[in-house]
Coordinates of C-alpha atoms and ligand atoms in Angstrom, one line a residue:
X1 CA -83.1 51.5 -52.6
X2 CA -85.5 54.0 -50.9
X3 CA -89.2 53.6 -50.3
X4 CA -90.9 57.2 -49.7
X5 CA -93.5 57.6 -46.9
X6 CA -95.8 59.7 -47.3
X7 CA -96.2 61.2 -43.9
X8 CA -97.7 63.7 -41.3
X9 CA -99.0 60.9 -38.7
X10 CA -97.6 59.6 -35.7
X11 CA -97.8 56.4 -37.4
X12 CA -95.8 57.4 -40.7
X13 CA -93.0 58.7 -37.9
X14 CA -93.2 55.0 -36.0
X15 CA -92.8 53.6 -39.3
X16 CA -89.9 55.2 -40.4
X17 CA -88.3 55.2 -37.4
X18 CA -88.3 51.4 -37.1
X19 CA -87.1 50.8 -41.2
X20 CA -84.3 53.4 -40.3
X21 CA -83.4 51.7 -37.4
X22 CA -83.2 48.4 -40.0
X23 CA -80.8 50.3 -42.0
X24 CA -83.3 51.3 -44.6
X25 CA -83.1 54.3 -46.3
X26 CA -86.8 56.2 -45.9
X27 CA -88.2 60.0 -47.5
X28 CA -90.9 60.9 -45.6
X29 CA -93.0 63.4 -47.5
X30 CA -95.1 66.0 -45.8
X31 CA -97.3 68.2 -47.0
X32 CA -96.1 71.3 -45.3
X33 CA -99.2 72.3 -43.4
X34 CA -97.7 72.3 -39.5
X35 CA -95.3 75.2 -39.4
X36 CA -93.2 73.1 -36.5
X37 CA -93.9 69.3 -37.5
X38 CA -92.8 66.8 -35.6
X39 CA -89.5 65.0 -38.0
X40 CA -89.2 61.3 -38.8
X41 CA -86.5 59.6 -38.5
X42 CA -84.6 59.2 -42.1
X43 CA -84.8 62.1 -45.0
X44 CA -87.7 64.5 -45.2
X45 CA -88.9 66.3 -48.0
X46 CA -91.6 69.0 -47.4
X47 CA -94.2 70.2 -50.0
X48 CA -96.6 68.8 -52.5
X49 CA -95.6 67.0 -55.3
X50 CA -97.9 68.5 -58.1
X51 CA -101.0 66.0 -58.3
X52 CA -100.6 62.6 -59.6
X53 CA -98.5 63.6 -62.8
X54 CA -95.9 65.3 -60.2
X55 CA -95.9 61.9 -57.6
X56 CA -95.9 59.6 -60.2
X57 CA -92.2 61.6 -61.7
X58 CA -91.0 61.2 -58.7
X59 CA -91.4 57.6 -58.4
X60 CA -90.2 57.0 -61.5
X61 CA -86.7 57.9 -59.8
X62 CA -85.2 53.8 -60.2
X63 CA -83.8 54.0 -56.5
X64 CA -87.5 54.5 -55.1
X65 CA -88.5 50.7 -54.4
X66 CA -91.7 51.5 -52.5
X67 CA -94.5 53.7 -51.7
X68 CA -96.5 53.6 -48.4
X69 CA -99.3 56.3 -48.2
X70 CA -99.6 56.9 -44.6
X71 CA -101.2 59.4 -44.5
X72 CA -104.3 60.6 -42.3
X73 CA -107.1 58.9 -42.9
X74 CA -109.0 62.1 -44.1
X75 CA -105.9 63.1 -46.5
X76 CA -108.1 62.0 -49.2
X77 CA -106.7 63.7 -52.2
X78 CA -103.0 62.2 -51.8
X79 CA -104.3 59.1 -50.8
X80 CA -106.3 58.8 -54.4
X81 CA -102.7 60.5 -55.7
X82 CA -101.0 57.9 -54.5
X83 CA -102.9 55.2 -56.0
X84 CA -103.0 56.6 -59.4
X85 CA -99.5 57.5 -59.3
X86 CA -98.6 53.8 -57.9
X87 CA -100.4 52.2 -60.8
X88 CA -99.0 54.4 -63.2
X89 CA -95.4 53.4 -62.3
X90 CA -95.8 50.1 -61.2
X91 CA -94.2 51.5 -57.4
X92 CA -95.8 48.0 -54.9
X93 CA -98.0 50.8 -52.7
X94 CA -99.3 49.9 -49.4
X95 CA -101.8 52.1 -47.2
X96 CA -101.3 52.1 -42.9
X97 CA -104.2 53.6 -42.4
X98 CA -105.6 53.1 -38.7
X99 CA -108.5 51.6 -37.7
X100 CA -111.3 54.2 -36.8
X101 CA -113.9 54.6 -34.3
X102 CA -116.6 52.8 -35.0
X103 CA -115.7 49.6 -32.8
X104 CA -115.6 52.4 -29.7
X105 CA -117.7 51.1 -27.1
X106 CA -119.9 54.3 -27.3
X107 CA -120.4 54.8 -31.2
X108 CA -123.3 53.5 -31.4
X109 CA -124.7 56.1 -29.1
X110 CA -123.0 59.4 -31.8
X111 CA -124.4 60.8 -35.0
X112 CA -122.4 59.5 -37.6
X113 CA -122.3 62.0 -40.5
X114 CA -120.7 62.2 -43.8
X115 CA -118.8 65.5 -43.8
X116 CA -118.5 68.8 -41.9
X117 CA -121.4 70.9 -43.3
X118 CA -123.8 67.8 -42.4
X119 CA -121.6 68.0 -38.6
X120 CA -122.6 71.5 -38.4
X121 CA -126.6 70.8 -39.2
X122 CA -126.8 68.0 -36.7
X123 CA -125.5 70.0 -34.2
X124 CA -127.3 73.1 -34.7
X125 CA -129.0 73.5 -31.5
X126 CA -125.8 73.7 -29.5
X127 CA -124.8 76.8 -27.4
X128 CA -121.2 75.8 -26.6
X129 CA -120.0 73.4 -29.0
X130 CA -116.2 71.9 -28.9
X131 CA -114.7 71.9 -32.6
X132 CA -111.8 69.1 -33.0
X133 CA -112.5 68.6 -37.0
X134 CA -109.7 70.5 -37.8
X135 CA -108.5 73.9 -39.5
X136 CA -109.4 73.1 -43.0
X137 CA -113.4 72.5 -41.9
X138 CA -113.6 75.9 -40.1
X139 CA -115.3 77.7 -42.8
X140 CA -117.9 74.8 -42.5
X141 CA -118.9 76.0 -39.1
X142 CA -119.1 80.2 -40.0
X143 CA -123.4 80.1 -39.9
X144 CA -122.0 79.5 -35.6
X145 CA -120.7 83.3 -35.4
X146 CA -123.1 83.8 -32.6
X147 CA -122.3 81.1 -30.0
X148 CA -119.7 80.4 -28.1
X149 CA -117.2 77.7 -30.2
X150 CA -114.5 76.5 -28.7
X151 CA -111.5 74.9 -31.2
X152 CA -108.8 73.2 -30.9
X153 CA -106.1 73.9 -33.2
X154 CA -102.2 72.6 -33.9
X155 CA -101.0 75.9 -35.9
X156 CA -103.3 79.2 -36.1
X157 CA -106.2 79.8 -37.9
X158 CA -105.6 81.4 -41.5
X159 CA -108.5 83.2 -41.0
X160 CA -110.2 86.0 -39.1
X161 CA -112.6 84.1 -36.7
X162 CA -115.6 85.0 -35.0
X163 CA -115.7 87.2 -32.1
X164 CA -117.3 84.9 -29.7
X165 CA -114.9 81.5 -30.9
X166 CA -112.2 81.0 -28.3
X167 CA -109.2 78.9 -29.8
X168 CA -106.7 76.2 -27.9
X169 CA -103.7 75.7 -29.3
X170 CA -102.3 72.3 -29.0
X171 CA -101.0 68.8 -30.1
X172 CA -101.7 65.5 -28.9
X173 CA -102.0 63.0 -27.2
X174 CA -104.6 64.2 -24.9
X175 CA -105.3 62.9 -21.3
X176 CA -108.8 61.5 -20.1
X177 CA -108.1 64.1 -17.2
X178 CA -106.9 66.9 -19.4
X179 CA -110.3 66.3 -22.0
X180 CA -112.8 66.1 -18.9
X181 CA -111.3 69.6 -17.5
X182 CA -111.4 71.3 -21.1
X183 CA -115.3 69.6 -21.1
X184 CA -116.1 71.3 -17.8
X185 CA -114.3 74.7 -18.2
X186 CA -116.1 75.6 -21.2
X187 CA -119.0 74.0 -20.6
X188 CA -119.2 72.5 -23.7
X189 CA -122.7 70.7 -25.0
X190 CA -122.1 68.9 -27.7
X191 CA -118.1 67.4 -29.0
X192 CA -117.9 67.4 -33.3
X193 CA -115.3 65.5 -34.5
X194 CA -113.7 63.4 -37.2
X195 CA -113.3 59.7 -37.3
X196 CA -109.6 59.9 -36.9
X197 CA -109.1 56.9 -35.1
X198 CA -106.1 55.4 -32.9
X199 CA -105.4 56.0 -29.3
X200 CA -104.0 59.6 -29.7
X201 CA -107.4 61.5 -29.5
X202 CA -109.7 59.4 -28.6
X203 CA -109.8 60.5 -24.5
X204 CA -112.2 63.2 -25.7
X205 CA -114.5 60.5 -26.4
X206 CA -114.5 58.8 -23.8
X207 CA -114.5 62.2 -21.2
X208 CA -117.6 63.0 -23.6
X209 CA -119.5 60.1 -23.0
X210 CA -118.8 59.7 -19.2
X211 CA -119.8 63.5 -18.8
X212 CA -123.0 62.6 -21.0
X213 CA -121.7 64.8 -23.5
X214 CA -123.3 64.9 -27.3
X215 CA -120.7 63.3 -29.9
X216 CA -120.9 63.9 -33.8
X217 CA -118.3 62.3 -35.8
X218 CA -117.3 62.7 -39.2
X219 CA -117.1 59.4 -41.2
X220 CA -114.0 58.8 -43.1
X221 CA -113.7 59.8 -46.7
X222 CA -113.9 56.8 -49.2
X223 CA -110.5 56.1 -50.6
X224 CA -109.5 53.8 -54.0
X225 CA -109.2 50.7 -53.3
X226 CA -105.5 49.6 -51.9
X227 CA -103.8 47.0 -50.1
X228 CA -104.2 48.0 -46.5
X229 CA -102.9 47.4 -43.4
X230 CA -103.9 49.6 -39.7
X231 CA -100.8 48.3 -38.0
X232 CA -96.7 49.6 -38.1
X233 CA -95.7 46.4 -37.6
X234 CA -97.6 45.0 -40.5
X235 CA -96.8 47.9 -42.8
X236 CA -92.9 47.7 -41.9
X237 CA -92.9 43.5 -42.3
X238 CA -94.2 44.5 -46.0
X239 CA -91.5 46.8 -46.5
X240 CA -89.3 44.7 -45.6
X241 CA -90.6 41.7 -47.9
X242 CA -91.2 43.6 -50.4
X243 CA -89.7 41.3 -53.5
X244 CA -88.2 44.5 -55.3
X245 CA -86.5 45.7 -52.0
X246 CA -82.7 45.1 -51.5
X247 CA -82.5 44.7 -48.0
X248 CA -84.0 42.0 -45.0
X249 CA -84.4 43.4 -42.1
X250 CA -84.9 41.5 -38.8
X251 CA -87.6 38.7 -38.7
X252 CA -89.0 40.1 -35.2
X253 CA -91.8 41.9 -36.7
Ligands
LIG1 N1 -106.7 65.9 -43.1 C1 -106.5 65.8 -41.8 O1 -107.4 65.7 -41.0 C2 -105.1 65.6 -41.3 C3 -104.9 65.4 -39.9 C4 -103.6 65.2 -39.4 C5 -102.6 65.2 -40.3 N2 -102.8 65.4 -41.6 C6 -101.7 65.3 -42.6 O2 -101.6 66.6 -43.2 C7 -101.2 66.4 -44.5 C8 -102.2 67.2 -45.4 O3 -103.5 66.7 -45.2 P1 -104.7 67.1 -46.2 O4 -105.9 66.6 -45.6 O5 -104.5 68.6 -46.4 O6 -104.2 66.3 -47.5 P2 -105.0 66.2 -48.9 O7 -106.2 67.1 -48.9 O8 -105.2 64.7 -49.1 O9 -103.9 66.7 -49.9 C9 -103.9 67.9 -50.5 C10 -102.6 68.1 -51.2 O10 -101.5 68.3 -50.2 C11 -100.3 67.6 -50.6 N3 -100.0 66.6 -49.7 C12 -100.8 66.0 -48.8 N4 -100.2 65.1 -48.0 C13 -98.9 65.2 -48.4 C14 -97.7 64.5 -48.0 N5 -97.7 63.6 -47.0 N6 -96.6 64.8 -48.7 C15 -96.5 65.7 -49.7 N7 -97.6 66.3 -50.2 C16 -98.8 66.1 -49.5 C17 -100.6 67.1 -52.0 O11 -100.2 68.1 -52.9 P3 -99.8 67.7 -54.4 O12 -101.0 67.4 -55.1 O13 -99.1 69.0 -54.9 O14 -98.8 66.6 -54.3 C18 -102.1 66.9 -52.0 O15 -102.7 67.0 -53.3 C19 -101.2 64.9 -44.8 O16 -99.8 64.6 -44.9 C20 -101.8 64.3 -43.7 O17 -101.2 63.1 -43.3 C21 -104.0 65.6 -42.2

């Protein structure tokens, strides 16, 4: 009886962490993208699976019981995988998918656009802008070779980058402190970002805001429709009722 996670979040790791610690026995799938990932607890298997037809094989293996896609909230393409492969197999899916940001206190004041290229054109009269949409958008922002970008970056950039474009290198959780220091050494004058949600990343806002700093934000992607939940707790109290899993874990969830 296994149900595969499929992973690269802190919140896939809490997840399996707490059905491991019930005894279950959890595959947490990553794509492969972080040359140094952080593990889950439980088995790990790294890679894609081949589109839908490849996910949808591997489900059909009988011990797999469940699928939970928790996955980032802008991991579009195996999110929709999952679903189709789900359906196809009859595998109960469930999505943790975190809230996002638009209940922040300050969203109301940031310009909410629908993907990177739109980020880049709302923000187009910045000299020193601070890029946190991540390494697979860079080629999004190229038309900004002649300003000073700075970007922050879990693994290094696959491509040659501008000249001017400094790059940090780092992994959350960030600090209030540590985001109003970056703010101020670089001067930065407007913050791009994605509506990744949770507590991990969201100091920059806040720093941003309090230093009267410009925000753009990246809405989410539209995913197929799936039974949801934005808490571990709810997502491992599934799991663990699940009707076509074996085991009953501890009612303190
Ligand atoms: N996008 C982000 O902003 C972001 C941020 C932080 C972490 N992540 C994590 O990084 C991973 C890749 O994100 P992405 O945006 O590149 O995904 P994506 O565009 O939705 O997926 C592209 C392909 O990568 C493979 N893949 C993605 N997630 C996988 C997983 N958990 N296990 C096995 N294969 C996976 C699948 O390949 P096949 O079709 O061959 O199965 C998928 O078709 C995800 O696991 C996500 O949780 C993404």
């Amino acid at each position: 009886m296994t149900i595969v996670i499929l992973g690269g979040t802190a919140e896939a790791r809490q997840l399996a962490a707490t059905l491991v610690a019930d005894g279950a026995d959890i595959i947490s799938a990553l794509a492969g993208r972080v040359s140094d990932p952080n593990l889950p607890a439980g088995r790990v298997r790294v890679g894609g699976f081949g589109g839908p037809d490849g996910l949808a094989e591997y489900l059909r293996d009988p011990q797999v019981t469940a699928l939970v896609d928790a996955t980032h909230p802008f991991a579009a393409t195996i999110s929709a995988n999952a679903v189709q492969a789900a359906d196809r197999t009859g595998t109960p899916l469930v999505r943790l998918e975190r809230s996002g940001w638009s209940e922040h206190p300050r969203a109301a004041s940031w310009v909410w656009v629908p993907d990177a290229a739109a980020a880049r054109e709302a923000a187009d009269s910045a000299r020193r802008p601070f890029l946190t949409t991540g390494r697979q958008s860079l080629s999004d922002f190229v038309a900004w070779a002649d300003r000073d970008v700075l970007i922050r970056l879990v693994d290094p950039p696959s491509e040659q980058l501008p000249q001017r474009w400094r790059v940090i290198m780092s992994r959350g959780p960030y600090s209030y402190s540590g985001e109003c220091e970056i703010l101020r050494e670089h001067a930065v004058d407007v913050l791009l970002s994605k509506d990744s949600g949770g507590t991990h990343t969201v100091a920059k806002l806040d720093a941003a805001g309090d230093l009267g700093i410009p925000v753009v934000i990246i809405t989410r992607p539209k995913l197929p429709p799936a039974r949801t939940f934005s808490t571990v707790a709810e997502a491992a109290a599934w799991c663990r009722t699940c009707e076509s899993l074996g085991f009953v874990g501890p009612s303190t969830l």
